[in-house]
mmCIF file of C-alpha atoms and ligand atoms in Angstrom:
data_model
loop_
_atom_site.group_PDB
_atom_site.id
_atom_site.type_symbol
_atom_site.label_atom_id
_atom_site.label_comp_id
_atom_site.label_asym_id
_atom_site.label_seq_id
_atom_site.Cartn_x
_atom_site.Cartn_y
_atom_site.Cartn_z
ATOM 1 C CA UNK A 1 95.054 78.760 156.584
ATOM 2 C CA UNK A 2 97.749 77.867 153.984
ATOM 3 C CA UNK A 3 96.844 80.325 150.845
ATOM 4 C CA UNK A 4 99.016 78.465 147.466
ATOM 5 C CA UNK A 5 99.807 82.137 145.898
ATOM 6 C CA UNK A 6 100.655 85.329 147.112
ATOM 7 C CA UNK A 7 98.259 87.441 148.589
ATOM 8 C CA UNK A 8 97.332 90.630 147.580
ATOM 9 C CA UNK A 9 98.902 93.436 149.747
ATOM 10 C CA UNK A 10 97.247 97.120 150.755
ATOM 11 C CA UNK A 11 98.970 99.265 148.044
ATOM 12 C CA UNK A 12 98.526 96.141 145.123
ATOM 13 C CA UNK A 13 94.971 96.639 146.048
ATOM 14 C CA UNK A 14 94.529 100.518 146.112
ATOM 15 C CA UNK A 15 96.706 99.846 142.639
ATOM 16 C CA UNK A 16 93.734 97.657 141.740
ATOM 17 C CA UNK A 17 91.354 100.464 141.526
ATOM 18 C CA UNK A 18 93.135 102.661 139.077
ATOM 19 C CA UNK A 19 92.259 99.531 136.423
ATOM 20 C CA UNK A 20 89.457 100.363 133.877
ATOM 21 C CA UNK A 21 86.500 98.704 135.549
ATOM 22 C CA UNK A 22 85.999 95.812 132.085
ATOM 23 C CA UNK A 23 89.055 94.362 133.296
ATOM 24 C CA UNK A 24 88.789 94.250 137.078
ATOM 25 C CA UNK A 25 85.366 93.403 137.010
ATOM 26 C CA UNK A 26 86.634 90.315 134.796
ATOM 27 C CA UNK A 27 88.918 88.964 137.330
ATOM 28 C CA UNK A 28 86.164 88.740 139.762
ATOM 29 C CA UNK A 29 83.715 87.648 137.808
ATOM 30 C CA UNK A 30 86.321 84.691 136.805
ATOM 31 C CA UNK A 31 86.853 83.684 140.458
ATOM 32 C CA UNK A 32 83.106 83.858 140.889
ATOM 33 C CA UNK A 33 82.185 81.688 138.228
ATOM 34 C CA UNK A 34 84.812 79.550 138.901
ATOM 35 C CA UNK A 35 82.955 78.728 142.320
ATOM 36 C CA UNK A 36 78.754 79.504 141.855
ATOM 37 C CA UNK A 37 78.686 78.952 138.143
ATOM 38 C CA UNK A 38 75.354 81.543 137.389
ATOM 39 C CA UNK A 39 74.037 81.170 140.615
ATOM 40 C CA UNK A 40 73.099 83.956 142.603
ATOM 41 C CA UNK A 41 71.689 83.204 146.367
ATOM 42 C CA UNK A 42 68.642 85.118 148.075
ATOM 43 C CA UNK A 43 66.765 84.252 151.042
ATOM 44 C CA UNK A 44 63.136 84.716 152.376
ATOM 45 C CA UNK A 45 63.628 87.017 155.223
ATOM 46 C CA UNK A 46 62.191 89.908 157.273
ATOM 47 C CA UNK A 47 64.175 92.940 159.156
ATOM 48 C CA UNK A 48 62.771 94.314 162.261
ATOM 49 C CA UNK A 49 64.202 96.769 164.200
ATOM 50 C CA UNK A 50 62.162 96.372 167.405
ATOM 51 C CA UNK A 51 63.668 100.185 168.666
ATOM 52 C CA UNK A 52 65.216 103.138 167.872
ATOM 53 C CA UNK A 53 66.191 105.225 170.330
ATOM 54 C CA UNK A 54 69.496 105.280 170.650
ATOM 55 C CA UNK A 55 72.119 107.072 173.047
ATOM 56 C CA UNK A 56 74.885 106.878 170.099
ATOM 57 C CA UNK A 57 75.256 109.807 167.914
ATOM 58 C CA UNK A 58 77.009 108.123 164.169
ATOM 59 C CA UNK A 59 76.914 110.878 162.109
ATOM 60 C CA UNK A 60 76.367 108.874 159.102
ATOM 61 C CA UNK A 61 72.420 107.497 160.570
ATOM 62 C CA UNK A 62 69.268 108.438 159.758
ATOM 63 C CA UNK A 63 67.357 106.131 161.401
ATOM 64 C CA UNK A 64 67.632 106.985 165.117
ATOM 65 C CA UNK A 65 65.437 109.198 166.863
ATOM 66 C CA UNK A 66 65.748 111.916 168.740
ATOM 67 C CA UNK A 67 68.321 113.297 166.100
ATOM 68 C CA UNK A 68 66.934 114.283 162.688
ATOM 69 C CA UNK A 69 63.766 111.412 162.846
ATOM 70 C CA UNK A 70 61.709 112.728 165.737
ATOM 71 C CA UNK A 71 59.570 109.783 166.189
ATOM 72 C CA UNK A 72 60.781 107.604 168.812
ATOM 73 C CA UNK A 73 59.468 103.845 169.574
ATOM 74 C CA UNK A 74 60.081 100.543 170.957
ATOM 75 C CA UNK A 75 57.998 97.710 169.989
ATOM 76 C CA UNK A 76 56.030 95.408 172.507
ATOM 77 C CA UNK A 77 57.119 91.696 172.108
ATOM 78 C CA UNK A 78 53.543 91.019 170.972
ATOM 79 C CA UNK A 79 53.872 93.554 168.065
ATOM 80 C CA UNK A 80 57.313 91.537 167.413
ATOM 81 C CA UNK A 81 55.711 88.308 167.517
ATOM 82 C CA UNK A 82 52.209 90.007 165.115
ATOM 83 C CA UNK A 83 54.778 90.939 162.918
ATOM 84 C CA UNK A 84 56.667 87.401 162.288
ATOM 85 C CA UNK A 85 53.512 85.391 162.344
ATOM 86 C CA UNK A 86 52.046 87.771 159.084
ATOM 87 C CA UNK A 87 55.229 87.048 157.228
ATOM 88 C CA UNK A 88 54.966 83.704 157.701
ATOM 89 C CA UNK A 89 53.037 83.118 155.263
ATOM 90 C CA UNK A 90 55.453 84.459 153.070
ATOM 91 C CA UNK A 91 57.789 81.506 153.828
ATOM 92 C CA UNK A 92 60.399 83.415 155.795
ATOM 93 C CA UNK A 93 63.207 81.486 157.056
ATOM 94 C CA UNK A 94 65.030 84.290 158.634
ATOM 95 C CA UNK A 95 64.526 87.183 160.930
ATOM 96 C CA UNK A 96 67.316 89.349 160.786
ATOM 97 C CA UNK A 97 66.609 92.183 164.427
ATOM 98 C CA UNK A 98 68.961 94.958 164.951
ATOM 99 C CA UNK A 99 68.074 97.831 167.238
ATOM 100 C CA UNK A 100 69.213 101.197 168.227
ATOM 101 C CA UNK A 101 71.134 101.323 171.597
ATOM 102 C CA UNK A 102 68.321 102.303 173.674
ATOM 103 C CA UNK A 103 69.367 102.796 177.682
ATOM 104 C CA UNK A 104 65.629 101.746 178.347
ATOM 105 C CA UNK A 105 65.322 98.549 177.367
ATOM 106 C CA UNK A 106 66.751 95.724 180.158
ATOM 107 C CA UNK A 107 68.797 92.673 178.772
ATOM 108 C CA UNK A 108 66.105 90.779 179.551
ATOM 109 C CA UNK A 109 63.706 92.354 176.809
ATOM 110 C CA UNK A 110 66.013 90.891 173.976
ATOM 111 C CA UNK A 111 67.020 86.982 175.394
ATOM 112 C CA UNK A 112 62.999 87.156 175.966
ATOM 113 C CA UNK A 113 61.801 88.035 172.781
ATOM 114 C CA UNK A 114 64.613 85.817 171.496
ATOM 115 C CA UNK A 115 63.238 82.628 173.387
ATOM 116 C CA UNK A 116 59.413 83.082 172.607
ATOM 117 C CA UNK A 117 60.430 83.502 168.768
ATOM 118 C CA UNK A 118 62.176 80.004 169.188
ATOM 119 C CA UNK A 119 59.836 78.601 170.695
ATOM 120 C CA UNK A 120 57.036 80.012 168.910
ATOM 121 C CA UNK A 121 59.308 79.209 165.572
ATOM 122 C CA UNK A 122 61.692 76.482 165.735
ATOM 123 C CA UNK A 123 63.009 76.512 162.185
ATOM 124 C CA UNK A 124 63.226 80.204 162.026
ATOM 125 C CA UNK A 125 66.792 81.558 161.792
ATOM 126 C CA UNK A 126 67.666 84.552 164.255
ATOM 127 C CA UNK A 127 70.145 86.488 162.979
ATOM 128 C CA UNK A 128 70.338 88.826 165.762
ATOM 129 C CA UNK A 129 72.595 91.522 167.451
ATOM 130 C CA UNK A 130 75.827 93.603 165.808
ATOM 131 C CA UNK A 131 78.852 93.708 167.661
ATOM 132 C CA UNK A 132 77.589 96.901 168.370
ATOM 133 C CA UNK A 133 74.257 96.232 170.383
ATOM 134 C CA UNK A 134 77.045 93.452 172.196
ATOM 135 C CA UNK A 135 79.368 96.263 173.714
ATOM 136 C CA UNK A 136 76.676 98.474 174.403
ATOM 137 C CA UNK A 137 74.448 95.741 176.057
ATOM 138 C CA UNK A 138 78.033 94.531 178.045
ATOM 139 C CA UNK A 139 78.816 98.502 179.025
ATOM 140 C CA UNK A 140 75.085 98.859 180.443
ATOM 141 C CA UNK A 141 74.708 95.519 182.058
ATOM 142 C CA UNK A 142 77.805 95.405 183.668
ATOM 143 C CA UNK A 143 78.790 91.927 181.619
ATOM 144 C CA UNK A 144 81.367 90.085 179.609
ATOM 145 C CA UNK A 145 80.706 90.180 175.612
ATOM 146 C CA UNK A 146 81.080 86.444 176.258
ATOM 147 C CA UNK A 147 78.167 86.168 179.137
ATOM 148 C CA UNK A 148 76.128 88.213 176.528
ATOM 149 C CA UNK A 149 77.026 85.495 172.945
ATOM 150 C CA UNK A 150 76.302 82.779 176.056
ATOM 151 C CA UNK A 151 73.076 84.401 176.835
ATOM 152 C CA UNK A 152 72.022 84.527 173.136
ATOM 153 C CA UNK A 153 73.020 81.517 172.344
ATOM 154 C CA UNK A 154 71.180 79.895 174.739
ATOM 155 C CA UNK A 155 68.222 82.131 174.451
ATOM 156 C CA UNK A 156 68.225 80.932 170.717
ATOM 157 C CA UNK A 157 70.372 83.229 168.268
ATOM 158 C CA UNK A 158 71.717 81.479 165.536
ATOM 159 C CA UNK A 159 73.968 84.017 164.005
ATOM 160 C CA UNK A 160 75.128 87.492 164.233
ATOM 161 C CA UNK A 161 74.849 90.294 161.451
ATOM 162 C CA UNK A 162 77.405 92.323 160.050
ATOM 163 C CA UNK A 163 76.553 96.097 161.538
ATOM 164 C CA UNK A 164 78.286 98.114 163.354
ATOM 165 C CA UNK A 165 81.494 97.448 161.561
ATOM 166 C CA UNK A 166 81.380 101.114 159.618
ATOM 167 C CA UNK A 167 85.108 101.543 158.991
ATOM 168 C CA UNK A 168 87.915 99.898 161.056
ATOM 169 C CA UNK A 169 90.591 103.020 160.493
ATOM 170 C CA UNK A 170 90.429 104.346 163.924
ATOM 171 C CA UNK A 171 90.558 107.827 163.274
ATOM 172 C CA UNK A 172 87.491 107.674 160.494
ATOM 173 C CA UNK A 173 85.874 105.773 162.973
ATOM 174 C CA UNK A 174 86.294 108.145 165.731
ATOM 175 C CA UNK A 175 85.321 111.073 163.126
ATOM 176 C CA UNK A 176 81.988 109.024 161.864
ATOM 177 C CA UNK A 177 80.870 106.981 165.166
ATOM 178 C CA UNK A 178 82.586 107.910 167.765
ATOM 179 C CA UNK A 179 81.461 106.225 171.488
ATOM 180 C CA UNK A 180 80.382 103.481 169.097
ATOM 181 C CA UNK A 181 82.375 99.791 169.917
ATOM 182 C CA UNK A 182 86.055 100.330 168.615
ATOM 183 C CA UNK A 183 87.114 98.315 165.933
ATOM 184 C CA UNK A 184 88.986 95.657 167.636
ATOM 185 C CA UNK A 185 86.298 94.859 169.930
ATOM 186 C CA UNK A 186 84.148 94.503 166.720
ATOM 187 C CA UNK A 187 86.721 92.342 165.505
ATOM 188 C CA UNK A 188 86.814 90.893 169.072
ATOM 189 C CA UNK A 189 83.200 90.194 169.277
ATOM 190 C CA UNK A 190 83.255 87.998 166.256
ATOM 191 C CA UNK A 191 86.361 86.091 167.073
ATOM 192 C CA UNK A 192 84.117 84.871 170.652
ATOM 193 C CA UNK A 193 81.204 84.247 168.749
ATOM 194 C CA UNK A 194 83.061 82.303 166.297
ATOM 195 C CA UNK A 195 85.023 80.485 168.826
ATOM 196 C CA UNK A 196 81.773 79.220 169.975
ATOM 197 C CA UNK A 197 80.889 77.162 166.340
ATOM 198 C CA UNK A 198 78.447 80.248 165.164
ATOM 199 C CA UNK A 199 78.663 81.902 162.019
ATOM 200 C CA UNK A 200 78.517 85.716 161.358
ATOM 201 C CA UNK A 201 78.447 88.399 158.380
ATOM 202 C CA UNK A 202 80.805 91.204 157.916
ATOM 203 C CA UNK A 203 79.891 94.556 156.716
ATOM 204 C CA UNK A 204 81.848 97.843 155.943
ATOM 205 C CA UNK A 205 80.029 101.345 155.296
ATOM 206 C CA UNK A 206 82.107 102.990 152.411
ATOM 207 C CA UNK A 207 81.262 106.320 150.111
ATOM 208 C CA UNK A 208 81.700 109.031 153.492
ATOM 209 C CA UNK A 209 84.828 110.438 154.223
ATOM 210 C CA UNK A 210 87.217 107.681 154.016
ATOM 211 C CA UNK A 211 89.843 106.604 151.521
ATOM 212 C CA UNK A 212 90.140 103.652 149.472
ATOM 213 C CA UNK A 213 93.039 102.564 151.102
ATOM 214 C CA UNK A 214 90.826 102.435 154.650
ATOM 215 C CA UNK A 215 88.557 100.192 152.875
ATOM 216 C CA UNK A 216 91.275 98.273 151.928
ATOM 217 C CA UNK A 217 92.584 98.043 155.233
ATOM 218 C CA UNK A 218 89.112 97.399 156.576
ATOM 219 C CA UNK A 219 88.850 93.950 154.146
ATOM 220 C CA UNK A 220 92.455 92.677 155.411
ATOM 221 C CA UNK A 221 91.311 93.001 159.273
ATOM 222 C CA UNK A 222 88.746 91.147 157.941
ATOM 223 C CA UNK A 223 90.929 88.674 156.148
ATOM 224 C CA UNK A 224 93.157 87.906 159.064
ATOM 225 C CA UNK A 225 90.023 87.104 161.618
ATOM 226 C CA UNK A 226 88.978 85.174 159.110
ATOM 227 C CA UNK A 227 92.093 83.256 158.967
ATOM 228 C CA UNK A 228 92.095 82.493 162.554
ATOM 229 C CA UNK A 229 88.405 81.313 162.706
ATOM 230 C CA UNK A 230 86.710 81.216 159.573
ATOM 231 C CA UNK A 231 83.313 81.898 160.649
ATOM 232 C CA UNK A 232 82.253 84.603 158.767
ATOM 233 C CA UNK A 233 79.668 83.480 155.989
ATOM 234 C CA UNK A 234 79.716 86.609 153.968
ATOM 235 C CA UNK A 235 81.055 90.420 153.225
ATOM 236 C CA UNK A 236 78.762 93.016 152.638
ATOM 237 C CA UNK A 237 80.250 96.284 151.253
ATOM 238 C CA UNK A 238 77.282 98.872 152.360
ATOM 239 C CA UNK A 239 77.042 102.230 150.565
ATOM 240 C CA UNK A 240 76.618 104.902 152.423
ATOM 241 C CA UNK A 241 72.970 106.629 151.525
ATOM 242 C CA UNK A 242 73.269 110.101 151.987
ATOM 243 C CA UNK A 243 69.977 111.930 153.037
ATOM 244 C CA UNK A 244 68.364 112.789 156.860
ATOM 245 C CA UNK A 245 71.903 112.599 158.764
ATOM 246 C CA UNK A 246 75.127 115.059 159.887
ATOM 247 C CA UNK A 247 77.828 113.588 157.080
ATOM 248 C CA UNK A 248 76.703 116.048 153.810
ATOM 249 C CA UNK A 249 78.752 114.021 151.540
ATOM 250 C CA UNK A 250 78.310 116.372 148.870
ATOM 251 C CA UNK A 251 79.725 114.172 146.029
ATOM 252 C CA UNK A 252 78.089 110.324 146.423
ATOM 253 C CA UNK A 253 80.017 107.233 144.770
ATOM 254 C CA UNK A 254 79.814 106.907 141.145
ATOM 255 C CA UNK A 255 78.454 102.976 140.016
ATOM 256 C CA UNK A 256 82.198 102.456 138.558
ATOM 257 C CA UNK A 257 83.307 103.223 142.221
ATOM 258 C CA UNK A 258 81.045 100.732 143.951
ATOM 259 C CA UNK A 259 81.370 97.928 141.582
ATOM 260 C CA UNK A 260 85.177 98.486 141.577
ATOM 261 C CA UNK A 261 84.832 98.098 145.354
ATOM 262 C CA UNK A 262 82.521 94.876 144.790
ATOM 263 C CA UNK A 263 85.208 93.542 142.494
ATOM 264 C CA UNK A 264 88.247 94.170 145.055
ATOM 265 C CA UNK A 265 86.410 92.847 147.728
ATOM 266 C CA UNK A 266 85.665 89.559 146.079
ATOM 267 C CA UNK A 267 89.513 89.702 144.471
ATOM 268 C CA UNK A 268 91.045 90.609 148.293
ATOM 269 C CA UNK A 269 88.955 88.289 150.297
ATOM 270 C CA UNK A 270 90.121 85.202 148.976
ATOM 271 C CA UNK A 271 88.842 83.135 152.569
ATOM 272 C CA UNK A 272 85.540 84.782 152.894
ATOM 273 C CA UNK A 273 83.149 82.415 150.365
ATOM 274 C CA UNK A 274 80.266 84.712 149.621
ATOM 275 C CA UNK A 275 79.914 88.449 148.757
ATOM 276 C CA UNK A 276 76.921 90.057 148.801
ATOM 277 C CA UNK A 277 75.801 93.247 146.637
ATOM 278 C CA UNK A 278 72.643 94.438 149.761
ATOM 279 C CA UNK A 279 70.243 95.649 146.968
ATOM 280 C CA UNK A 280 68.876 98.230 149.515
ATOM 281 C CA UNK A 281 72.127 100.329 149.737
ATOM 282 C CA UNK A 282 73.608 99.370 146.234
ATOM 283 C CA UNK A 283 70.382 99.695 144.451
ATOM 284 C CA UNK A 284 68.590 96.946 142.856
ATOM 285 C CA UNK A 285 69.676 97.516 139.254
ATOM 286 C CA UNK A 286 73.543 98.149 140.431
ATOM 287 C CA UNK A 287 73.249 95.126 142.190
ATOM 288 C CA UNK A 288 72.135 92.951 139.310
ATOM 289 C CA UNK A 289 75.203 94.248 137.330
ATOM 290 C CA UNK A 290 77.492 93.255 140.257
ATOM 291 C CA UNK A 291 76.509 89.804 139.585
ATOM 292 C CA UNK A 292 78.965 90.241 137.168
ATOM 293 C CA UNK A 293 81.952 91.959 139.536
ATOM 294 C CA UNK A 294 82.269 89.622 141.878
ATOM 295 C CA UNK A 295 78.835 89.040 143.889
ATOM 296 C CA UNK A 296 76.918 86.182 144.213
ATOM 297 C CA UNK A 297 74.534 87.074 147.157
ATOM 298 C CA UNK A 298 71.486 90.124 146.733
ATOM 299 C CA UNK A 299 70.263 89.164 150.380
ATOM 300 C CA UNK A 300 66.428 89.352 150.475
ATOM 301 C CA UNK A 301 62.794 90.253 150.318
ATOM 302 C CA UNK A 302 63.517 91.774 153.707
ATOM 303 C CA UNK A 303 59.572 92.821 153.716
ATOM 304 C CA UNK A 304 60.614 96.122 155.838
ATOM 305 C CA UNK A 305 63.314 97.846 156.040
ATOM 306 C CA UNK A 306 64.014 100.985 158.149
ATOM 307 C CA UNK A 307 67.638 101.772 158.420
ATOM 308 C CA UNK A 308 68.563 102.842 154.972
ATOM 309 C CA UNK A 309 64.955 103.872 154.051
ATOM 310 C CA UNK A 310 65.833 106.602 156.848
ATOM 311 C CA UNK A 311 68.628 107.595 154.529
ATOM 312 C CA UNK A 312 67.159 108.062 151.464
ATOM 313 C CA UNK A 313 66.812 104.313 149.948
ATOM 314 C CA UNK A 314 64.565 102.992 147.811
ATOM 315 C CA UNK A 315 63.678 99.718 150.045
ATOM 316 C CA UNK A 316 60.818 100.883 152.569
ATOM 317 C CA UNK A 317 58.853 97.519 151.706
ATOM 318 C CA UNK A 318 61.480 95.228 150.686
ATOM 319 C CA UNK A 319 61.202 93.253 147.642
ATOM 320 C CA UNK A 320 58.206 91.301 146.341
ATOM 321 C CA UNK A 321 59.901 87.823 145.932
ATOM 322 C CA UNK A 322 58.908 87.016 142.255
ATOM 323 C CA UNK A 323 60.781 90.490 141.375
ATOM 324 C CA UNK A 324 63.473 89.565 143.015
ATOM 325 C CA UNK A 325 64.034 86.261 141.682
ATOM 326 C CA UNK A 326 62.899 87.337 138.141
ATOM 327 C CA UNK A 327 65.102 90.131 137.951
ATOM 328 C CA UNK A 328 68.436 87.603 138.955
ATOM 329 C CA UNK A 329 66.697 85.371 135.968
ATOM 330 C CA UNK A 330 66.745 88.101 133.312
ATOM 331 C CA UNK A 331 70.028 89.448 134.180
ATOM 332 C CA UNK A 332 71.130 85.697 133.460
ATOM 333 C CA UNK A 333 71.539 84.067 136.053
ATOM 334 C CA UNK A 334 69.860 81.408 138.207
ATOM 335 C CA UNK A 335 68.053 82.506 141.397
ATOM 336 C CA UNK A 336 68.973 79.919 143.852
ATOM 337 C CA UNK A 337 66.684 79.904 147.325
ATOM 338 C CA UNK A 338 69.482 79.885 150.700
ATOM 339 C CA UNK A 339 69.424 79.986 154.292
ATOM 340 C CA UNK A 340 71.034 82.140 156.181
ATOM 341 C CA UNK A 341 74.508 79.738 156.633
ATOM 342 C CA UNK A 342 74.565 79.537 152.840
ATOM 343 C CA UNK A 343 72.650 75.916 152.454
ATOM 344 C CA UNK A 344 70.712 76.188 149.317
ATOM 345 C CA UNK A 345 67.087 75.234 149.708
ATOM 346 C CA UNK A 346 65.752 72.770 147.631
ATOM 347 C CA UNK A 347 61.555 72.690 147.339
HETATM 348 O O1 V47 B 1 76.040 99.134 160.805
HETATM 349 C C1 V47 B 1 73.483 103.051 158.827
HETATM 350 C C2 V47 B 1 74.513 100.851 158.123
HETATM 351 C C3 V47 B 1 74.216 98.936 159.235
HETATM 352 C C4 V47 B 1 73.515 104.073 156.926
HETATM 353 O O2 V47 B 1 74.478 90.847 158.279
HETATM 354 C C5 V47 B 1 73.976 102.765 156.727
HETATM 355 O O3 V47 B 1 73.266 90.110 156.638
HETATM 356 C C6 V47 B 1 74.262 103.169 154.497
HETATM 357 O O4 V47 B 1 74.494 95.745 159.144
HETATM 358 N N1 V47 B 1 73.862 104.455 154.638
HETATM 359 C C7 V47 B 1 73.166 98.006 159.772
HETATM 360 N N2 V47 B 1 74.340 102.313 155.521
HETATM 361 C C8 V47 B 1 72.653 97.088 158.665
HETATM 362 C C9 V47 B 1 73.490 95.855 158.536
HETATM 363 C C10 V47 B 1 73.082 94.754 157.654
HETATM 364 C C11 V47 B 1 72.200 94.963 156.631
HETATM 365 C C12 V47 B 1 71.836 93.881 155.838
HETATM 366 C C13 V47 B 1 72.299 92.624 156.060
HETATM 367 C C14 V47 B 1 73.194 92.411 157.091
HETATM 368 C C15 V47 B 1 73.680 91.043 157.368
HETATM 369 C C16 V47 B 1 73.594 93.478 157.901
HETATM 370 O O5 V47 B 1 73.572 99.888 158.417
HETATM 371 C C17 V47 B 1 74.991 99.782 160.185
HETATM 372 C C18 V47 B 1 75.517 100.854 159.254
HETATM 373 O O6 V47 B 1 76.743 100.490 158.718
HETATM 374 N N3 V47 B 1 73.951 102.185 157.920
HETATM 375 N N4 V47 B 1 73.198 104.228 158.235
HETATM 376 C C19 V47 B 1 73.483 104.944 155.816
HETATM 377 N N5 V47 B 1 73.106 106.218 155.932
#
């Protein structure tokens, strides 16, 4: 890709952060307008997390068993399949599944439940799988990452989710997540999948122990992939939610430090069309005001989610959809209905 001005560099953007937060959040919200006007994008969907036993041990997680949350499962594929079918009703047209890395579970569980939701479901999106559940699922079944993004694909996964990025400085990485997939085979991961025509999302987990300038770093590894393939649909900055796991961040980020981040990511990642403030690790009301810093994606009703409820969030049952879309309407802006490659969905 052939950018017309000069891009901004590591230190310009750790720079960036020491502006008062009117004025940054101003630039972003200029390019922002410039290309959704007052919308802001949400979609109908539904997390499950079929399992969560997991043999990884990331400090900053809460939602894994056999660590501080005691209570192990693994759902049947009929409870996956009761659980789709009620939110139906609810006009979801996603299902976003991400599990723990659990050593019992064959590869054949997941490109199973996979198929039957297709079939069952043909319009349904699957957003399944991090790059994380990919490298475990390769180590464990002796297989290529790209057997695996063949098996999914043809099994009926439209896109993969953003996890298991964290932070891409290897020695916070090593320090927060340790045995997890190393951050060029996250990187890696998404270049195959892209290579293959799918789309992905990219997240990064900030507010533990690294610095700005990591996060920095983390949004220009980002930048190059995306340069080379261009298949990532959106960045999600994820703030790290503090309670039930081994980090003890004793001070959490301020608002002006997440928005600021919100605002830099939009300003940095000039090739990466949407940024999304996640409501459920941002906070609903932060996430309204980053409308105006840069974001123009809350994600979604989700209906249940697990991960960051583990960790102290406010988002055990999702988001009824009226709030949702009346909240984006009373901040000022215009709730617009997507799927999950960014279409918008007209009724
Ligand atoms: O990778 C775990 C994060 C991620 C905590 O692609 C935590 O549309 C904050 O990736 N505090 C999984 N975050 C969730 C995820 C995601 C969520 C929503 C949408 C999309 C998408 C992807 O959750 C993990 C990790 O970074 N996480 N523990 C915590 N204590």
């Amino acid at each position: 890709m052939t950018t017309k001005y000069k891009r901004i560099n590591i230190d310009e953007a750790v720079a960036l952060y020491d502006m008062d937060l009117i004025s940054l959040g101003k630039m972003a919200n200029k390019i922002r307008r410039q290309k959704f006007g007052d919308k802001t994008y949400y979609n109908i969907n539904k997390h499950i997390n079929p399992t969560n036993i997991c043999k990884d041990v990331c400090q900053f997680c809460s939602f894994s068993a056999s660590r501080k949350n005691p209570f192990q499962y693994t759902m049947t594929h009929e409870q996956i399949l009761k659980n789709i079918n009620e939110s139906i009703q609810n006009g979801i047209n996603e299902v976003h599944m991400v599990s723990a890395h659990n050593k019992d579970v064959p590869l054949s569980w997941y490109m199973d439940i996979f198929k039957k939701i297709k079939t069952k479901y043909p319009k349904l999106h699957i957003k399944a799988l991090t790059a994380a559940e990919i490298h475990f699922l390769s180590c464990e079944h002796d297989k290529t990452y790209e057997q695996i993004i063949d098996m999914m694909i043809s099994n009926g996964v439209d896109s993969m989710p953003g996890g298991g990025a964290e932070i891409f400085d290897e020695k916070v990485r090593k320090k927060i997540c340790g045995g997890k997939v190393v951050s060029n085979d996250w990187l890696h991961i998404h270049k195959l999948w892209h290579q293959k025509g799918k789309k992905s999302n990219a997240t990064m987990l900030f507010g533990h122990i690294e610095s700005r300038a990591n996060r920095i770093d983390h949004m220009i590894r980002l930048r190059e992939l995306q340069d080379k393939t261009g298949g990532f649909n959106c960045f999600i900055p994820l703030v790290y939610q503090t309670k039930n796991n081994y980090l003890n961040i004793k001070e959490p980020l301020t608002a002006i430090e997440i928005l600021k981040t919100i605002a830099i990511s939009r300003l940095m990642l000039d090739n990466i069309e949407n940024i999304k403030a996640y409501w459920v690790t941002s906070t609903i009301k932060l996430s309204l005001i980053a409308q105006e810093f840069g974001a123009n994606d809350l994600d979604g009703t989700i209906e249940n989610e697990q991960i960051n409820s583990a960790a102290g969030a406010d988002s055990k049952n999702g988001i009824k959809l009226h709030e949702l879309t009346g909240l984006i309407t009373n901040s000022g802006f215009e709730p617009v209905c997507r799927d999950s490659l960014y279409n918008e969905i007209v009724n």
